[in-house]
XYZ file of N, CA and C in Angstrom:
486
model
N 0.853 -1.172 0.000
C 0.000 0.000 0.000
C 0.893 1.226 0.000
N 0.612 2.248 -0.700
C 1.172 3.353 -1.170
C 0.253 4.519 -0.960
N 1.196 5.959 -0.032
C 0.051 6.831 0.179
C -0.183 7.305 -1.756
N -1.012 7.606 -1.581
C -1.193 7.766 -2.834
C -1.247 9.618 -3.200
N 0.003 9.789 -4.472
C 0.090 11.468 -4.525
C -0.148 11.568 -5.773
N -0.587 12.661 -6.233
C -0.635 13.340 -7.851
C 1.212 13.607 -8.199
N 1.544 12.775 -9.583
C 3.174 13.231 -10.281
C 3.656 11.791 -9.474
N 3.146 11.221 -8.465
C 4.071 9.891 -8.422
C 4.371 8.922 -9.005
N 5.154 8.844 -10.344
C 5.790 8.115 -11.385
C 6.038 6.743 -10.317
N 5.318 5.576 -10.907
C 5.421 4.149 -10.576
C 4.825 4.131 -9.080
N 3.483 4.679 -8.951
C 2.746 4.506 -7.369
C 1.382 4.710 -8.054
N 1.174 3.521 -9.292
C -0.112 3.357 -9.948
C -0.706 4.349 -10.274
N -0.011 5.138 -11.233
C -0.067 6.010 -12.259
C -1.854 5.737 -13.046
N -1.967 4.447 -13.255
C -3.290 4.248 -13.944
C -3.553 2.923 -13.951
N -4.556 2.446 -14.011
C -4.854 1.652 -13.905
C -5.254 0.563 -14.733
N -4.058 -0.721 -14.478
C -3.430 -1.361 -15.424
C -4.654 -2.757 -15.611
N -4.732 -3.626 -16.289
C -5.065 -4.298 -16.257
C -4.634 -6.168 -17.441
N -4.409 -6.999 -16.950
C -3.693 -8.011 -17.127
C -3.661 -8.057 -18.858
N -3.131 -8.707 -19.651
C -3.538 -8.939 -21.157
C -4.604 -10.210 -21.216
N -5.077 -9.549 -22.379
C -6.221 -10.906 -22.374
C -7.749 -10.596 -21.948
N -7.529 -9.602 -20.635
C -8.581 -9.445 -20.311
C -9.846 -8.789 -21.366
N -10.948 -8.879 -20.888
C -12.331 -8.250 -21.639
C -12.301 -7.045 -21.769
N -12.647 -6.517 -22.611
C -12.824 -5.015 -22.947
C -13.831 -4.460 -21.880
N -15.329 -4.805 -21.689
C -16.201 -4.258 -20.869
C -15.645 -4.453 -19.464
N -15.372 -3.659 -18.570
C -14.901 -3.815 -17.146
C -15.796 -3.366 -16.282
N -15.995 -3.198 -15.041
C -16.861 -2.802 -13.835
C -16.795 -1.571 -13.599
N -17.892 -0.447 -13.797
C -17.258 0.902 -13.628
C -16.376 1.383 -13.050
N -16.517 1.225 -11.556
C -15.036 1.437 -11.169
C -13.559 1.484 -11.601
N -13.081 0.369 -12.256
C -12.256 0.520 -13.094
C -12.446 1.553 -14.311
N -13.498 1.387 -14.854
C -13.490 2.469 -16.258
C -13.515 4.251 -15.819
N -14.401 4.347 -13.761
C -13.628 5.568 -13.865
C -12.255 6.002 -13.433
N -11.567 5.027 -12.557
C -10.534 4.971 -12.557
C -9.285 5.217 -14.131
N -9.201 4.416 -14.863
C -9.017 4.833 -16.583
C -9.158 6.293 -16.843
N -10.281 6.165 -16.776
C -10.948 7.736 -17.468
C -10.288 8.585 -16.699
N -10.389 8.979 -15.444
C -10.048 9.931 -14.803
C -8.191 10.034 -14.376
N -7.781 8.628 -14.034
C -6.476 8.630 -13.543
C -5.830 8.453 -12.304
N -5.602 7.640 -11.705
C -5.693 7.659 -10.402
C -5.081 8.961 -9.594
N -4.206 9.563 -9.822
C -3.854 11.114 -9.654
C -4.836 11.815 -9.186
N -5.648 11.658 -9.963
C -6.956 12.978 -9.716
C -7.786 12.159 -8.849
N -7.827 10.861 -8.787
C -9.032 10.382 -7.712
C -8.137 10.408 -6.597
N -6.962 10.340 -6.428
C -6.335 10.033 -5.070
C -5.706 11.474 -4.376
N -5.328 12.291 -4.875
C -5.003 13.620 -4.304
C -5.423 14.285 -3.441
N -6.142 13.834 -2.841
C -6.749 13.530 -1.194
C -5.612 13.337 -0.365
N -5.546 13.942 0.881
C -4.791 13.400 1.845
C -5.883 12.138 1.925
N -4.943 11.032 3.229
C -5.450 9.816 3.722
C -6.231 9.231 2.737
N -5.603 9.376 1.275
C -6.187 8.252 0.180
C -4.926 7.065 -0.057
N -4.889 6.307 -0.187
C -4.400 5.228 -0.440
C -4.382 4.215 -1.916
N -2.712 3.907 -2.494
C -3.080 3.127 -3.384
C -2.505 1.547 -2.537
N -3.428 0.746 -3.326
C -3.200 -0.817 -2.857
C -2.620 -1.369 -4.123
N -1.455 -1.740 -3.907
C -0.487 -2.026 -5.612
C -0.160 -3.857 -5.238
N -0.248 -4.264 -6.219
C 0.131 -5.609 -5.958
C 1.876 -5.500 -6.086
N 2.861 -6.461 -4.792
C 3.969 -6.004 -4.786
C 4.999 -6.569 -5.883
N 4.899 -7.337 -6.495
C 4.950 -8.161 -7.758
C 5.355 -7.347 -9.000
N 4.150 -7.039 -8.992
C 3.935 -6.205 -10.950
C 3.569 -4.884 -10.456
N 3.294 -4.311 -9.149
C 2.740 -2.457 -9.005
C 1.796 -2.385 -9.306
N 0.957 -3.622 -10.256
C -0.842 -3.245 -10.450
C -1.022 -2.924 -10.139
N -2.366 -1.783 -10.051
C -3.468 -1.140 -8.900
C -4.438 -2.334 -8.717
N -4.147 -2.738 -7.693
C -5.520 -3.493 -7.224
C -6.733 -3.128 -6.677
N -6.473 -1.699 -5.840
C -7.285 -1.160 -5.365
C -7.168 0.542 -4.670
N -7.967 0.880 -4.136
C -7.627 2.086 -2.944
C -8.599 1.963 -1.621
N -7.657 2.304 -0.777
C -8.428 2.822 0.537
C -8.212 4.304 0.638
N -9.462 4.791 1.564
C -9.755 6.101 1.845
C -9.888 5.901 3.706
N -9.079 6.944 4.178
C -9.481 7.125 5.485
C -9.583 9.053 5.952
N -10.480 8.955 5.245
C -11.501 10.408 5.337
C -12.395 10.709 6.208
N -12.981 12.337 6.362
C -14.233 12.407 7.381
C -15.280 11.741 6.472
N -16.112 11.183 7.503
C -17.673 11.223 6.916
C -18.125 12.415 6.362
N -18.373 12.680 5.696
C -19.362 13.888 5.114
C -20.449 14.303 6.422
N -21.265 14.595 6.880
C -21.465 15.283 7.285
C -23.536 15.195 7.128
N -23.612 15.247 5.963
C -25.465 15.277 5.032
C -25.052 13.719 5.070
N -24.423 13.247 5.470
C -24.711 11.442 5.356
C -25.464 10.821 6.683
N -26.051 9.846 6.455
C -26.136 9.157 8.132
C -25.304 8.295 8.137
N -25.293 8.315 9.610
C -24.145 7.337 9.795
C -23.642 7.633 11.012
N -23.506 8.536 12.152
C -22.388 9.150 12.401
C -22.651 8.692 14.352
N -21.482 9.007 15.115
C -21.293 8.663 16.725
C -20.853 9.641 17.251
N -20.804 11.139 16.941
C -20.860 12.270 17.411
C -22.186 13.045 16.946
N -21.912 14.008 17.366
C -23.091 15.027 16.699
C -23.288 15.969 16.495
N -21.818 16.122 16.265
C -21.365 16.988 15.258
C -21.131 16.484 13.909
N -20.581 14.951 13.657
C -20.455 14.405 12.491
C -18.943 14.469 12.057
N -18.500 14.002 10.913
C -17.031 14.358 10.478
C -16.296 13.418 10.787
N -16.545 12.204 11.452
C -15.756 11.131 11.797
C -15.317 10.894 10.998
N -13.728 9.946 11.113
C -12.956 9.543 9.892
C -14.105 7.964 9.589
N -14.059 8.379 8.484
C -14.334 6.944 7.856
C -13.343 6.251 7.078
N -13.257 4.663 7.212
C -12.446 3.889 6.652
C -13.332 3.353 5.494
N -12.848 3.253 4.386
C -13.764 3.174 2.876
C -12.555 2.390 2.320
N -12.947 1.298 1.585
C -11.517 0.923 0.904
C -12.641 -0.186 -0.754
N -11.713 0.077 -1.995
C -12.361 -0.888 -3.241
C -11.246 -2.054 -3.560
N -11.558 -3.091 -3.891
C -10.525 -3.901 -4.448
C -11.318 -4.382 -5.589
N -10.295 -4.767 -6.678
C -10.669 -5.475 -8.238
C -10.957 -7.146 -7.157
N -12.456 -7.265 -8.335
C -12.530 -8.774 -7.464
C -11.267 -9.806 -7.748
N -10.462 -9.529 -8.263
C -9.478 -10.997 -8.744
C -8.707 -10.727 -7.340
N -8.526 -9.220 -6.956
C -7.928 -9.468 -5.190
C -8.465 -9.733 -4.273
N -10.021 -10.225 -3.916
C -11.221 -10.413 -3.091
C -10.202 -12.074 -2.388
N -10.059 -11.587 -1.036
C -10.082 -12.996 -0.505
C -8.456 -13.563 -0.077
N -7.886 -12.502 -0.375
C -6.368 -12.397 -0.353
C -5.809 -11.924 0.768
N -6.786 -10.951 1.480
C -6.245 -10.746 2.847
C -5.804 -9.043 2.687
N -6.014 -8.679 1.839
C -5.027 -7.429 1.271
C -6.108 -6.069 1.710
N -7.188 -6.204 2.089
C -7.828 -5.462 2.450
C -7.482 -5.228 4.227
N -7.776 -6.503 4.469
C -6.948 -6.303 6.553
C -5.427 -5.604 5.870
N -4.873 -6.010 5.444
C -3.564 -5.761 5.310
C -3.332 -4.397 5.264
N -4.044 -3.563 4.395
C -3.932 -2.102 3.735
C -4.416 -1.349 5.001
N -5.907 -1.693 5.727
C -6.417 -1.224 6.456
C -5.564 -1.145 7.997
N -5.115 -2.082 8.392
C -4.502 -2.477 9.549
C -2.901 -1.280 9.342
N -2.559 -1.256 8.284
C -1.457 -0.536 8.255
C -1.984 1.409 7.908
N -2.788 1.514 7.406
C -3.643 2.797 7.255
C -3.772 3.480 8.382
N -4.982 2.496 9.527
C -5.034 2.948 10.692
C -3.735 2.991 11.531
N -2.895 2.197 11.668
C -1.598 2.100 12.567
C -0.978 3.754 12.334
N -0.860 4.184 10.811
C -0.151 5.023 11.000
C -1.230 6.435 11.625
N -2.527 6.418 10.836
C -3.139 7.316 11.451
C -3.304 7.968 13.105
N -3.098 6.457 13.768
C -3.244 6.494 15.553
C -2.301 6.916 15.748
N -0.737 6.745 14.928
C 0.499 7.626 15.397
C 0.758 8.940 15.092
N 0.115 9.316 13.945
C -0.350 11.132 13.451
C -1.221 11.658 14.031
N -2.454 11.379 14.430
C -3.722 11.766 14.499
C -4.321 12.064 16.196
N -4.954 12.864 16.872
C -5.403 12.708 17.762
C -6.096 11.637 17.802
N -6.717 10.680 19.304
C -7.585 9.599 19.333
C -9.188 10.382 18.887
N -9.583 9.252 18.144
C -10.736 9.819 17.826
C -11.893 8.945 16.860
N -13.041 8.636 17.068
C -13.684 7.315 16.343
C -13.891 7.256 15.251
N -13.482 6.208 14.909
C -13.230 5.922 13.639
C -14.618 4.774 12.834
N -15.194 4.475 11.448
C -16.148 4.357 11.379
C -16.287 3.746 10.437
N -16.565 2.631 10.005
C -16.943 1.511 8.879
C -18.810 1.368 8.781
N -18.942 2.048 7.287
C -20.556 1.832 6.821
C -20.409 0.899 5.784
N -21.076 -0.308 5.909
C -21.492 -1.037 5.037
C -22.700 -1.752 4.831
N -22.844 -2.324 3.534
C -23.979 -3.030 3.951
C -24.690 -4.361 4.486
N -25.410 -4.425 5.512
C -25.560 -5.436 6.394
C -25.545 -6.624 5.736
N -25.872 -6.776 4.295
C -25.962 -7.969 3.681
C -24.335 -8.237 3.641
N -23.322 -7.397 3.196
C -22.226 -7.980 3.208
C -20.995 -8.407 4.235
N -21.855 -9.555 4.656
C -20.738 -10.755 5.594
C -19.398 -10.563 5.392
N -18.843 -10.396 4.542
C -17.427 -10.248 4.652
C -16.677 -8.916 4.861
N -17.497 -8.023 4.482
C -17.243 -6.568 4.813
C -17.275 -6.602 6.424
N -18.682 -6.755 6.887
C -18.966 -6.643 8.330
C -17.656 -7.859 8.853
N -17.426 -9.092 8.702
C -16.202 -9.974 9.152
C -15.240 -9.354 9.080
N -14.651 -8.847 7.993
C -13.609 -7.734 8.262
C -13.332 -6.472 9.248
N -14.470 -6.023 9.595
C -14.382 -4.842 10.493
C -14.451 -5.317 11.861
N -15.349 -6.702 12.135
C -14.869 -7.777 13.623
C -13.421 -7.617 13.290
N -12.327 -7.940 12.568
C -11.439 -8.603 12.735
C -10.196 -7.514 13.059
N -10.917 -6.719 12.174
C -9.843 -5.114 12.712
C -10.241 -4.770 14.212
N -11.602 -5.280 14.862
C -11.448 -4.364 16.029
C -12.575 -3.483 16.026
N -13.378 -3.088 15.345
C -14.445 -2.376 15.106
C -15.408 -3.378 15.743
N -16.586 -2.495 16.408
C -17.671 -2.896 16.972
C -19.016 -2.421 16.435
N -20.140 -3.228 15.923
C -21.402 -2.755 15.094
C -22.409 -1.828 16.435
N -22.543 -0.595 16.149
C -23.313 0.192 17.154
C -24.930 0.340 16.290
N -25.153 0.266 15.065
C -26.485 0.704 14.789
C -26.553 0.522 13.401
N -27.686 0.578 12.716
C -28.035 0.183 11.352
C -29.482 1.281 10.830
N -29.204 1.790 9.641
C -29.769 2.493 9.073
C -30.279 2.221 7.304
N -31.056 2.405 7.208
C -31.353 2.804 5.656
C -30.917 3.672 4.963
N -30.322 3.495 3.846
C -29.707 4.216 2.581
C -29.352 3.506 1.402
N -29.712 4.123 0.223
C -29.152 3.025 -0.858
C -29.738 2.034 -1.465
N -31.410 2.580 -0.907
C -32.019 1.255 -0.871
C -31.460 -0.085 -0.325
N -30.816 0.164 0.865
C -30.581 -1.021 1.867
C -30.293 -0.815 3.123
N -30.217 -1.705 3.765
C -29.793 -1.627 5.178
C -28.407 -1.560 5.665
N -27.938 -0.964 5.786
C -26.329 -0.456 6.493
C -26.018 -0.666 7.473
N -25.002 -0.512 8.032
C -24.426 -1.132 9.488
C -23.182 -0.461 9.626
N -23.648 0.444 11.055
C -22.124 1.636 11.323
C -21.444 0.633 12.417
N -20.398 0.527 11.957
C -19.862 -0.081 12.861
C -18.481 1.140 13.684
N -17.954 0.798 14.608
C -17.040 2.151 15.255
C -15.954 1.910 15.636
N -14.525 2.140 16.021
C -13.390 1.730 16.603
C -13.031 3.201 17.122
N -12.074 2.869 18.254
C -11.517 4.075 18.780
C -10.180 4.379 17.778
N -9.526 5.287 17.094
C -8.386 5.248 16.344
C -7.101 4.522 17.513
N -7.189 5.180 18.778
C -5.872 4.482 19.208
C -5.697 3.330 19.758
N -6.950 2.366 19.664
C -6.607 1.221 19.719
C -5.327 0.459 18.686
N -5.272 1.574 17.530
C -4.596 1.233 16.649
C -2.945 1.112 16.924
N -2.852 1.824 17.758
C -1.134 2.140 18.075
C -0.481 0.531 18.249
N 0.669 0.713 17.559
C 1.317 -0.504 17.445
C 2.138 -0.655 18.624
């Protein structure tokens, strides 16, 4: 995992994909393409997930505020960091998501004041919600959006300190 900057020559410049593969891809990837990862990642606390091998982009994590007009939130004021992360399904199941995340937060708890941190997903997805058990996150409440049911789950950031 690579913080991810705009001009960083070989820190998944764009987003590559194997030979052979199909022309039609999953939007995500096509806006990734289109746009460049540069311009989607130029965010502080954005993240590229590179396979260490070949530098592919496999994916990105985001550890951003919540927005604010969203639900979701364990203050009330709002603005909590949220942990958001995408992977190409051929990396689904690899572990590389704990991996990215576990090292994301570590460094954040050593920069960052303590402060709660916040995984929204949706309740149907078991492995999302298994993942956020496994980091340490605890499910506090569930809401509608998206036409579905969601599930905020919460961690303190400095549980993270290594």
């Amino acid at each position: 995992m690579r913080l991810a900057r705009s001009g960083h020559a070989g820190h998944g410049s764009r987003a590559e994909l194997p030979a052979g593969r199909a022309a039609a891809r999953p939007g995500g990837e096509q806006y990734l393409d289109a746009l460049g990862v540069p311009h989607v990642t130029d965010k502080p606390g954005t993240f590229v997930i590179a396979d260490r091998a070949t530098d592919h982009l496999l994916g990105t994590l985001l550890l951003h505020p919540r927005p604010v007009d969203l639900p979701g939130h364990v203050t009330e004021q709002g603005g909590e960091l949220e942990l958001t992360y995408v992977l190409r399904r051929a990396a689904w199941g690899a572990g590389l998501a704990f991996e990215a995340a576990t090292a994301a937060l570590r460094t954040a708890a050593s920069e960052l004041p303590d402060q709660p941190v916040l995984i929204v997903t949706q309740t149907a997805n078991t492995r999302s919600l298994a993942l956020a058990a496994r980091l340490g996150f605890r499910c506090v409440s569930t809401f509608e959006a998206y036409d579905a049911e969601q599930t905020l789950a919460v961690a303190d950031l400095n549980a993270f300190l290594a």
